[in-house]
Amino acid sequence: MARTSAVMAEFGRFYEQQYAVALFNSVRYEIEGGGNTQTQLLHRKEPLKNKSIFSGGLFQYLEESKKWRSRFLYVGDSYNISLYESKAVRVINCAGYRALTSMEEYLGLLNNSLGDTKAKSASAPFLKCPTQFPLILWHPYARHHYFCVMTEKEQKKWHAVFQDCVRHSNNGLSEECKVATPAFTDALRLYRQAKGHYGTWDMMCGNQAQILANLVMETLHPELKNLIVPRLKGKLQQRQKDWMLISDAVYRQVLSQTKTQHEALAQVCEMERPRLDSALRTDMDQIITSKEHVSGKIRALVSPRIEQLVRSKVQPYIHSILEALMEPTSRGFSEVRDILFRELVEVSKNTMNDSSREKLGEHMDKISMLAFHPVKMQNCYEKMEALNLEGLQQRCDVSSPSVFIQRAQILMRQQMDNAVHTFEQLVHQSLDGHSGEDLCKTIQRCQDRVLKKYDYDSSTVRKKFFREALLQIIIPYMLKQLSTSCSPDLPKFKELIFEDFSRFILVESIFEEAVLQSVSKDIMMAVKEAAVQRRHNLYRDSMVLTNSDPNLHLLGEDTIDWAGQFGGVKGETQGGEVTNRKRKQIVSMIQLDGVPLPYESCQEVPGVDGIPEENEGQREQDLETEKPVNPVQQVPIEKEPGSPESQHILAPHIFHWLFSVIYFKC
């Protein structure tokens, strides 16, 4: 499409500029010896290695045949949803989706997206759910997916899993890419600012191609709707279906183009990187001196205007914004601590009853994936859902609280996993030479140490989150307010920059740094005051954990195989290396009154890709021969072509963007 090419060309100009600036920041950061703050808890690199999240069966609505069919779903460590239709597999990437459990909520979103004045929230849907427990994956541009289950318990579990898939897919770009990621996010931000959009953006989710596709659709979608929707014929339900098919087809075409063009753009910048890096390291001192000279000139001009804006329209609101963020966030982290405490106490009690190494391995293996159990973590995540930024959404151009909700939820999961991993390492280190009685006491000591470390790290993580969230709310608002008065004066400062340094020094970036520095002091002070008052269990910045373990970080980063080491379960040997043939499933099967539901498939799934191997043919055969149990006879569940009976249901988650100056300095 011409629109996609035009957007990518304009975005590409911003990206090439910001790539050089991000490289300059990265090299300078490396030379000056910047580093991350030392944490108390350990962090592991691959917590989900040889693990899967959930698998099982449910009903899916097929739009092509207008029928409900029983399907097997598998959620692996990538958090993509793999949908198996016989031996074929279809993968759903959940970036940008919302997981719904109500047809009423879905209809409201559907009618809003259609923009039809005749549409009513009470309109009948174009599909009828055969049970009272639907599960819907909704996307503003892409295809929607419809599922249903038989019981409320199944619905809650699947909904928690789907929400975790969405949360993980919306978690932004990898922070390990110190140049490409800040270059991309800054280029995207500057592109949207050039179009008049300064605030947060809900569709900053997925990989680079998906984000750029959302960027194109942000302007293309309304235009298509105004052009096509009035020409659609038929009843409301048919117009809704036709519009969704058109939107999905356009989105897939745009996504294909943005993927190709972004890969080409990234390749050009990477090829240019060695030359830029060499120039930077040769002239770093001169570049820094030149930048400081220009910065002084710009600050002298804009500082009075910035300070006036901060005093009159920013400072009075910082504490209220902070309070709105602190309340639900701290409740969520407190719930994480409570769940962690209960699980660790359970391990201690079980060890007291049976202190054998086999039982210990069994209990530790069960707790090791606690952070990635979406059902057990759901209470923590729900605390954050109460975040209310009403009033800010108009004043500061905050699109919705979802940007901050999902980021806080990801941080909760990270802290839970860090705490569990640290507990595992401490227990594993202390195992040798202990009798049963000593082992129980050792576990309790490890528990106390981990909880203290969690309290400290949790406070540090929350304070950093509050600072970044405040910056993400306030800085775009200030840039928007200052754009009219300051932007026309900036081009004249380009004459002060040597041509050889012009790729690394941008006056716009210097201006944004001046805005950032003007408000950072007030934000830091507000967070510090909250910590001094010990509100929401925040530690003071000057507090040092007295029981610090200087040698703790010498322990391993890998996940301990408790079942293999202490439970007698050994992996297969391939090429001299021990491998696990089966992926252990984190979420257990669904049970009703202690008895598994019939035809349950929430079990360990053989094979590294989650595809059932030896039993796949048998499973298909079983599906065809078992009789369905469908107590809710609202809509008949159609049988597969050629099968004697209807099939029965198989019962069974960075910020979206931050400024590069925030990325490297906060």
XYZ file of C-alpha atoms in Angstrom:
666
model
C 0.000 0.000 0.000
C 1.120 3.541 -0.714
C 0.081 4.600 2.789
C 2.347 2.009 4.420
C 5.320 3.015 2.280
C 4.774 6.707 3.085
C 4.586 6.044 6.826
C 7.658 3.814 6.745
C 9.637 6.390 4.747
C 8.856 9.135 7.254
C 9.472 6.824 10.194
C 12.753 5.713 8.600
C 14.109 9.281 8.669
C 13.403 9.522 12.383
C 14.864 6.059 12.979
C 18.171 6.787 11.233
C 18.560 9.984 13.265
C 17.724 8.339 16.568
C 19.892 5.292 15.826
C 23.012 7.496 15.768
C 21.895 9.311 18.941
C 21.157 6.011 20.723
C 24.565 4.670 19.696
C 26.206 7.812 21.093
C 24.341 7.380 24.408
C 25.263 3.700 24.567
C 28.981 4.240 23.881
C 29.153 7.156 26.314
C 27.356 5.096 28.944
C 29.849 2.266 28.410
C 32.902 4.551 28.570
C 31.700 6.315 31.711
C 31.150 2.947 33.405
C 27.398 3.157 34.032
C 25.749 0.145 35.607
C 22.578 -1.115 37.151
C 21.799 -0.876 40.829
C 22.747 -4.015 42.737
C 19.687 -5.990 43.732
C 19.284 -8.333 46.675
C 17.434 -11.076 44.807
C 18.883 -13.257 42.092
C 17.623 -13.306 38.531
C 17.599 -16.257 36.160
C 17.869 -15.951 32.405
C 15.636 -18.760 31.148
C 13.016 -19.568 33.778
C 10.635 -21.250 31.313
C 13.146 -23.543 29.671
C 11.501 -26.944 29.028
C 8.239 -25.630 30.482
C 4.799 -24.927 29.080
C 2.053 -22.774 30.570
C -1.160 -24.661 29.870
C -2.828 -26.992 27.417
C -6.308 -28.327 27.073
C -9.449 -28.322 25.017
C -12.346 -25.975 24.480
C -14.867 -25.061 21.823
C -13.941 -22.650 19.045
C -16.309 -20.836 16.714
C -15.274 -21.197 13.074
C -16.444 -18.205 11.071
C -16.019 -19.995 7.759
C -18.490 -22.775 8.588
C -20.426 -20.868 11.274
C -20.045 -23.850 13.591
C -18.545 -24.594 16.998
C -15.847 -27.259 17.028
C -13.799 -28.874 19.765
C -10.155 -27.811 19.549
C -6.936 -28.535 21.430
C -4.992 -25.454 22.582
C -1.408 -25.315 23.792
C 0.350 -22.335 25.409
C 4.135 -22.753 25.414
C 6.956 -20.701 26.872
C 6.599 -18.095 24.096
C 3.057 -17.331 25.318
C 1.721 -17.821 21.808
C -1.507 -19.815 21.617
C -1.129 -22.850 19.381
C -4.459 -24.111 18.070
C -4.446 -27.687 16.764
C -6.903 -28.770 14.108
C -6.153 -32.437 13.540
C -2.467 -32.357 12.516
C -2.524 -28.734 11.378
C -1.586 -25.950 13.782
C -2.484 -22.270 13.830
C -0.647 -19.832 16.104
C -2.260 -16.785 17.708
C 0.093 -14.018 18.780
C -1.806 -12.112 21.464
C -0.094 -8.724 21.079
C -2.728 -5.989 21.072
C -5.564 -8.310 22.022
C -7.933 -8.122 24.975
C -9.299 -11.244 26.690
C -13.047 -10.940 27.335
C -15.502 -13.176 29.184
C -18.721 -11.324 28.427
C -20.690 -11.093 25.212
C -22.069 -7.736 26.392
C -18.570 -6.262 26.700
C -17.627 -7.675 23.325
C -20.704 -6.215 21.657
C -19.914 -2.812 23.127
C -16.405 -2.868 21.631
C -17.739 -4.226 18.350
C -20.373 -1.545 17.965
C -17.873 1.180 18.837
C -15.417 -0.073 16.232
C -18.119 -0.147 13.565
C -19.114 3.436 14.289
C -22.673 2.790 13.169
C -25.199 5.152 14.732
C -27.856 2.464 14.352
C -25.844 -0.028 16.422
C -27.040 -0.534 19.955
C -25.230 -2.152 22.858
C -28.186 -4.508 23.315
C -28.080 -5.729 19.716
C -28.001 -9.470 19.268
C -24.578 -10.863 18.356
C -23.929 -12.554 15.026
C -22.979 -15.733 16.926
C -24.605 -17.538 19.817
C -22.465 -19.222 22.437
C -23.453 -22.844 23.201
C -22.583 -22.337 26.884
C -22.797 -19.520 29.401
C -18.998 -19.190 29.596
C -17.509 -17.517 26.512
C -13.881 -16.501 26.013
C -13.176 -13.915 23.321
C -9.899 -12.490 22.048
C -10.654 -8.997 20.672
C -8.312 -6.831 18.586
C -9.076 -3.350 17.195
C -7.785 -4.290 13.724
C -7.097 -8.027 13.461
C -9.303 -11.076 13.473
C -11.246 -11.934 16.610
C -11.207 -15.423 18.134
C -14.192 -16.986 19.887
C -14.071 -19.826 22.406
C -16.295 -21.233 25.119
C -16.038 -23.778 27.924
C -18.442 -25.796 30.028
C -17.911 -24.480 33.551
C -17.155 -21.217 35.320
C -14.007 -22.740 36.794
C -12.695 -23.538 33.336
C -13.532 -20.034 32.176
C -11.629 -18.394 35.034
C -8.565 -20.542 34.450
C -8.506 -20.049 30.681
C -9.168 -16.327 31.104
C -6.182 -16.008 33.455
C -4.025 -17.859 30.911
C -5.225 -15.706 28.005
C -4.616 -12.520 30.017
C -1.073 -13.672 30.757
C -0.495 -14.295 27.054
C -1.708 -10.773 26.253
C 0.328 -9.272 29.100
C 3.526 -10.992 27.980
C 3.032 -10.061 24.308
C 2.368 -6.414 25.214
C 5.526 -6.148 27.319
C 7.399 -4.005 24.821
C 10.728 -4.523 23.111
C 13.790 -6.209 24.531
C 15.860 -3.972 26.790
C 18.944 -6.017 25.922
C 19.214 -4.139 22.616
C 20.865 -0.991 23.951
C 20.803 0.825 20.599
C 18.018 -0.575 18.414
C 15.302 -0.457 21.090
C 15.727 3.174 22.245
C 16.219 4.230 18.615
C 12.968 2.565 17.614
C 10.903 3.872 20.540
C 12.218 7.413 20.158
C 11.642 7.395 16.404
C 8.100 6.192 16.959
C 7.466 8.809 19.615
C 8.825 11.620 17.442
C 6.759 10.441 14.493
C 3.569 10.527 16.562
C 4.513 13.891 18.077
C 4.888 15.284 14.557
C 1.280 14.202 14.020
C 0.136 15.895 17.230
C -0.006 12.776 19.461
C 2.121 13.381 22.556
C 0.720 10.984 25.169
C 0.825 7.268 25.873
C -0.221 4.791 23.196
C -2.079 1.543 23.882
C -0.921 -0.125 20.667
C 2.792 0.014 21.480
C 2.715 -3.765 21.772
C 4.243 -6.746 20.040
C 7.390 -6.726 17.926
C 8.592 -3.868 15.729
C 6.585 -4.955 12.695
C 3.372 -5.241 14.719
C 3.926 -1.835 16.322
C 4.514 -0.222 12.932
C 1.431 -1.946 11.528
C -0.577 -0.483 14.393
C 0.966 2.901 13.595
C -0.229 2.687 9.996
C -3.664 1.430 11.011
C -4.060 4.269 13.511
C -4.751 6.670 10.639
C -5.725 4.235 7.876
C -8.428 2.432 9.861
C -10.696 5.480 10.444
C -10.364 6.467 6.792
C -11.325 2.996 5.603
C -14.241 2.922 8.024
C -15.611 6.219 6.725
C -15.196 5.018 3.151
C -16.418 1.414 3.399
C -18.890 1.112 6.290
C -21.612 3.304 4.709
C -21.527 1.016 1.657
C -21.995 -2.228 3.558
C -25.363 -3.871 3.053
C -27.491 -6.166 5.136
C -28.411 -6.381 8.777
C -26.217 -5.035 11.547
C -24.741 -8.444 12.341
C -23.776 -9.044 8.708
C -22.209 -5.568 8.418
C -20.193 -6.246 11.554
C -18.876 -9.516 10.147
C -18.039 -7.971 6.768
C -16.220 -5.026 8.363
C -14.139 -7.310 10.591
C -13.086 -9.423 7.593
C -12.078 -6.290 5.654
C -10.190 -4.842 8.627
C -8.328 -8.116 9.208
C -7.354 -8.443 5.540
C -5.996 -4.876 5.461
C -4.148 -5.371 8.762
C -2.453 -8.558 7.558
C -1.335 -6.856 4.357
C -0.002 -3.851 6.281
C 1.775 -6.149 8.742
C 3.492 -8.011 5.917
C 4.741 -4.748 4.419
C 5.942 -3.223 7.683
C 7.838 -6.408 8.515
C 9.703 -6.374 5.200
C 10.446 -2.657 5.234
C 11.527 -2.565 8.885
C 13.939 -5.450 8.342
C 15.494 -3.563 5.422
C 15.725 -0.358 7.488
C 17.304 -2.148 10.445
C 19.821 -3.866 8.152
C 20.916 -0.517 6.664
C 21.479 0.957 10.136
C 23.377 -2.103 11.346
C 25.665 -1.939 8.320
C 26.363 1.717 9.149
C 27.032 0.977 12.821
C 30.772 0.070 12.632
C 31.604 3.372 10.915
C 29.536 5.378 13.406
C 31.015 3.517 16.352
C 34.548 4.172 15.136
C 33.836 7.898 14.695
C 32.281 8.071 18.155
C 35.171 6.455 19.969
C 37.669 8.637 18.116
C 35.906 11.965 18.737
C 33.931 11.270 21.914
C 35.545 14.066 23.948
C 34.944 16.645 21.226
C 31.356 15.485 20.701
C 30.614 15.741 24.431
C 32.192 19.196 24.612
C 30.194 20.362 21.596
C 26.976 18.989 23.017
C 27.521 20.671 26.391
C 28.184 23.986 24.641
C 24.953 23.758 22.643
C 23.037 22.525 25.689
C 24.077 25.592 27.662
C 22.821 27.905 24.921
C 19.476 26.097 24.617
C 18.904 25.962 28.377
C 19.579 29.661 28.720
C 16.774 30.318 26.234
C 14.126 27.784 27.286
C 14.706 27.362 31.038
C 12.522 30.331 32.123
C 9.601 29.023 30.055
C 10.045 25.477 31.328
C 10.287 26.542 34.968
C 7.147 28.635 34.657
C 5.245 25.656 33.247
C 6.551 23.338 35.986
C 5.555 25.713 38.785
C 2.085 26.491 37.481
C 0.870 23.294 35.825
C 3.049 20.369 36.924
C 4.137 20.657 40.558
C 0.581 20.978 41.955
C -0.382 17.611 40.432
C 2.678 15.408 41.041
C 1.604 14.187 44.484
C -1.934 13.344 43.404
C -0.681 11.386 40.378
C 1.829 9.579 42.573
C -0.822 8.659 45.121
C -3.061 7.269 42.390
C -0.165 5.077 41.202
C 1.050 4.002 44.646
C -2.167 2.642 46.095
C -2.974 -0.228 43.673
C 0.677 -0.940 42.857
C 1.649 -1.418 46.493
C -1.400 -3.588 47.120
C -0.385 -5.787 44.230
C 3.207 -6.180 45.441
C 1.912 -6.847 48.946
C -0.275 -9.620 47.561
C 2.787 -11.071 45.811
C 4.550 -11.183 49.177
C 1.570 -12.848 50.845
C 1.357 -15.548 48.182
C 5.120 -16.097 48.369
C 4.964 -16.375 52.160
C 2.115 -18.911 52.056
C 3.876 -21.077 49.486
C 7.180 -21.027 51.382
C 5.401 -21.910 54.646
C 3.740 -24.799 52.840
C 7.140 -26.103 51.736
C 8.391 -25.806 55.313
C 5.382 -27.703 56.690
C 5.685 -30.443 54.123
C 9.375 -30.824 54.931
C 8.544 -31.143 58.608
C 6.141 -34.004 57.840
C 8.451 -35.754 55.390
C 12.063 -34.582 55.190
C 13.231 -37.022 52.515
C 15.145 -35.543 49.603
C 12.616 -36.978 47.161
C 9.706 -35.177 48.790
C 11.711 -31.971 49.085
C 12.528 -32.171 45.379
C 8.843 -32.671 44.622
C 7.756 -29.643 46.674
C 10.534 -27.405 45.346
C 9.767 -28.420 41.780
C 6.159 -27.394 42.323
C 7.014 -23.947 43.710
C 9.754 -23.166 41.185
C 7.290 -21.873 38.546
C 5.038 -19.958 40.953
C 5.615 -16.614 39.218
C 4.454 -18.009 35.868
C 1.278 -19.595 37.215
C -1.345 -17.142 35.885
C -4.104 -18.503 38.109
C -2.160 -18.239 41.364
C -0.858 -14.787 40.375
C -4.270 -13.529 39.308
C -5.080 -11.943 42.688
C -1.902 -9.858 42.457
C -2.721 -8.709 38.948
C -6.296 -7.822 39.868
C -5.092 -5.402 42.550
C -3.453 -3.332 39.808
C -6.633 -3.283 37.730
C -8.035 -0.770 40.226
C -5.648 1.932 38.939
C -7.727 5.016 38.178
C -6.188 7.937 36.293
C -9.494 9.620 35.535
C -8.917 13.298 34.915
C -5.355 12.738 33.706
C -6.512 11.127 30.507
C -7.760 14.470 29.216
C -5.285 16.783 30.941
C -2.070 14.850 30.229
C -3.183 12.936 27.126
C -3.032 9.546 28.849
C -4.893 7.199 26.524
C -5.736 4.676 29.268
C -4.182 3.193 32.431
C -3.447 -0.108 30.646
C 0.129 0.992 29.813
C 0.954 1.272 33.518
C -1.213 -1.642 34.670
C 0.507 -4.175 32.442
C 3.980 -2.842 33.243
C 3.355 -3.129 36.996
C 1.979 -6.643 36.535
C 5.099 -7.702 34.641
C 7.242 -6.288 37.473
C 5.201 -8.277 40.007
C 5.893 -11.447 38.079
C 9.609 -10.658 37.824
C 9.913 -10.007 41.552
C 8.047 -13.186 42.405
C 10.323 -15.217 40.146
C 13.446 -13.542 41.551
C 12.315 -14.352 45.092
C 11.485 -17.971 44.291
C 14.734 -18.445 42.391
C 16.754 -16.978 45.276
C 14.974 -19.289 47.706
C 15.772 -22.270 45.489
C 19.451 -21.363 45.284
C 19.757 -20.855 49.042
C 18.036 -24.152 49.821
C 20.067 -26.018 47.215
C 23.285 -24.567 48.628
C 22.328 -25.665 52.152
C 21.210 -29.228 51.396
C 24.453 -31.138 51.971
C 25.219 -32.287 55.490
C 21.826 -31.592 57.073
C 19.602 -34.042 58.867
C 15.813 -33.802 58.616
C 15.503 -31.522 61.639
C 18.307 -29.268 60.459
C 16.821 -29.188 56.962
C 13.509 -27.831 58.233
C 15.274 -25.077 60.195
C 17.446 -24.294 57.183
C 14.400 -23.871 54.967
C 12.835 -21.515 57.492
C 16.032 -19.438 57.643
C 16.129 -19.283 53.831
C 12.499 -18.194 53.885
C 13.195 -15.313 56.271
C 16.202 -14.161 54.239
C 14.261 -14.198 50.982
C 11.322 -12.248 52.414
C 13.682 -9.519 53.692
C 15.346 -9.316 50.292
C 11.965 -9.200 48.575
C 10.863 -6.290 50.774
C 13.982 -4.340 49.827
C 13.897 -5.095 46.094
C 10.153 -4.605 45.919
C 10.555 -1.103 47.343
C 13.349 -0.309 44.869
C 11.378 -1.614 41.899
C 8.230 0.267 42.864
C 10.057 3.571 43.346
C 11.680 3.195 39.930
C 8.282 2.358 38.436
C 6.705 5.433 40.047
C 9.464 7.716 38.732
C 9.228 6.322 35.209
C 5.423 6.428 35.186
C 5.421 10.052 36.340
C 7.911 10.944 33.627
C 5.862 9.105 31.016
C 2.770 11.062 32.049
C 4.321 14.498 32.569
C 7.028 14.826 29.882
C 4.706 14.444 26.845
C 2.317 16.957 28.423
C 5.149 19.472 28.887
C 6.482 18.953 25.363
C 3.032 19.592 23.963
C 2.611 22.755 26.016
C 6.076 24.055 25.050
C 6.018 23.096 21.373
C 4.435 26.362 20.213
C 6.762 28.673 22.123
C 10.073 26.781 21.972
C 10.150 24.686 18.786
C 10.488 27.642 16.343
C 13.657 28.795 18.166
C 15.500 25.456 18.058
C 16.658 25.240 14.386
C 19.025 28.202 14.775
C 21.152 26.217 17.247
C 22.052 23.692 14.551
C 24.598 26.219 13.253
C 26.613 25.702 16.469
C 27.153 21.978 15.736
C 30.033 20.787 13.549
C 28.811 18.887 10.506
C 30.799 15.772 11.523
C 28.950 15.711 14.849
C 25.471 16.570 13.541
C 24.355 12.930 13.446
C 25.058 12.474 17.145
C 23.849 15.831 18.458
C 20.245 16.809 17.793
C 18.897 20.060 19.179
C 15.481 18.456 19.640
C 17.000 15.791 21.905
C 18.881 18.448 23.895
C 15.634 20.371 24.368
C 13.869 17.226 25.626
C 16.732 16.551 28.053
C 16.292 20.089 29.417
C 12.571 19.424 29.923
C 13.338 16.093 31.595
C 15.897 17.556 33.980
C 13.577 20.411 34.932
C 10.940 18.091 36.369
C 13.081 15.129 37.490
C 14.064 16.836 40.733
C 10.418 17.353 41.740
C 9.536 13.770 40.866
C 12.490 12.370 42.797
C 11.563 14.518 45.782
C 7.935 13.384 45.728
C 8.927 9.707 45.686
C 11.551 10.312 48.393
C 8.990 11.994 50.638
C 6.661 9.032 50.248
C 9.509 6.709 51.230
C 10.507 8.815 54.256
C 6.907 8.698 55.466
C 7.022 4.896 55.003
C 3.838 4.958 53.033
C 3.053 1.689 51.316
C 6.161 0.042 52.830
C 8.685 1.975 50.770
C 12.283 2.045 52.021
C 14.303 5.250 52.159
C 16.906 5.619 49.423
C 19.683 5.808 52.013
C 18.651 2.531 53.672
C 21.026 -0.387 53.171
C 19.915 -3.926 53.846
C 21.941 -4.980 56.892
C 21.734 -8.691 56.173
C 23.108 -8.341 52.664
C 24.795 -11.353 51.073
C 27.826 -10.173 49.094
C 28.428 -13.695 47.756
C 24.820 -14.429 46.853
C 25.280 -13.356 43.247
C 28.013 -15.955 42.824
C 25.299 -18.608 42.815
C 23.921 -19.984 39.572
C 21.460 -18.282 37.230
C 19.986 -21.466 35.797
C 16.791 -23.119 36.945
C 17.400 -26.077 39.247
C 15.981 -29.388 38.041
C 14.533 -30.528 41.375
C 12.606 -33.444 39.906
C 15.663 -34.692 38.050
C 18.104 -34.321 40.955
C 15.944 -35.454 43.864
C 12.873 -37.063 42.386
C 14.542 -39.740 40.346
C 13.244 -38.392 37.016
C 16.115 -38.334 34.577
C 16.183 -36.748 31.166
C 17.157 -38.505 27.980
C 20.716 -38.355 26.723
C 21.374 -36.916 23.299
C 24.892 -36.266 22.106
C 26.248 -36.568 25.627
C 23.851 -33.964 27.006
C 20.926 -34.644 29.279
C 17.698 -33.268 27.849
C 14.129 -33.235 29.042
C 11.838 -34.875 26.532
C 8.673 -33.514 28.092
C 7.868 -29.959 28.893
C 6.521 -29.645 32.394
C 3.190 -27.843 32.465
C 2.864 -25.024 34.974
C -0.926 -24.787 35.310
C -2.486 -28.031 36.497
C -5.595 -29.629 35.060
C -9.018 -28.365 36.006
C -10.883 -30.388 38.603
C -14.471 -30.312 39.771
C -14.917 -31.266 43.439
C -11.587 -33.013 43.402
C -12.376 -35.125 40.326
C -10.872 -34.272 36.935
C -13.401 -33.301 34.308
C -14.100 -35.968 31.655
C -11.886 -36.066 28.557
C -9.368 -33.854 30.325
C -6.293 -32.958 28.268
C -4.463 -30.599 30.601
C -1.442 -32.838 30.930
C 2.225 -32.719 30.120
C 2.647 -32.389 26.394
C 5.532 -34.358 24.816
C 7.883 -32.731 22.369
C 9.613 -29.385 22.456
C 6.932 -27.683 20.373
C 3.996 -28.980 22.370
C 2.666 -31.252 19.651
C 1.491 -34.604 21.026
C 3.706 -37.237 19.483
C 2.915 -40.926 20.017
C -0.608 -40.352 21.301
C -1.623 -37.830 18.670
C -3.376 -40.347 16.457
C -4.956 -42.007 19.447
C -6.221 -38.644 20.697
C -7.860 -37.926 17.352
C -9.456 -41.350 17.413
C -10.734 -40.825 20.942
C -12.256 -37.504 19.957
C -14.233 -39.155 17.225
C -15.555 -42.028 19.311
C -16.418 -40.334 22.607
C -19.946 -39.066 23.036
C -20.348 -35.377 23.861
C -21.500 -34.089 27.192
C -23.224 -30.787 26.547
C -25.602 -29.887 29.370
C -26.273 -26.383 28.040
C -28.306 -26.879 24.880
C -28.538 -23.286 23.693
C -26.817 -23.884 20.358
C -25.996 -27.314 18.929
C -22.332 -28.152 18.621
C -21.741 -29.349 15.121
C -19.967 -32.606 14.436
C -16.837 -32.818 12.336
C -17.350 -33.873 8.701
C -17.056 -37.624 8.471
C -17.157 -38.255 12.217
C -20.025 -40.347 13.635
C -20.537 -38.132 16.683
C -20.084 -34.533 17.713
C -16.800 -33.825 19.429
C -16.799 -33.029 23.114
C -15.002 -30.100 24.622
C -11.660 -30.891 26.222
C -11.817 -29.228 29.618
C -8.807 -27.874 30.872
C 1.248 -11.143 29.720
C 8.896 -2.206 29.338
C 6.889 0.082 29.403
C 5.442 0.545 25.995
C 7.956 3.263 25.421
C 10.191 5.679 27.319
C 12.539 8.381 26.181
C 16.077 7.226 25.538
C 17.289 9.734 28.107
C 15.033 8.056 30.666
C 16.149 4.632 29.465
C 19.809 5.390 30.110
C 19.620 7.716 33.117
C 16.781 6.525 35.359
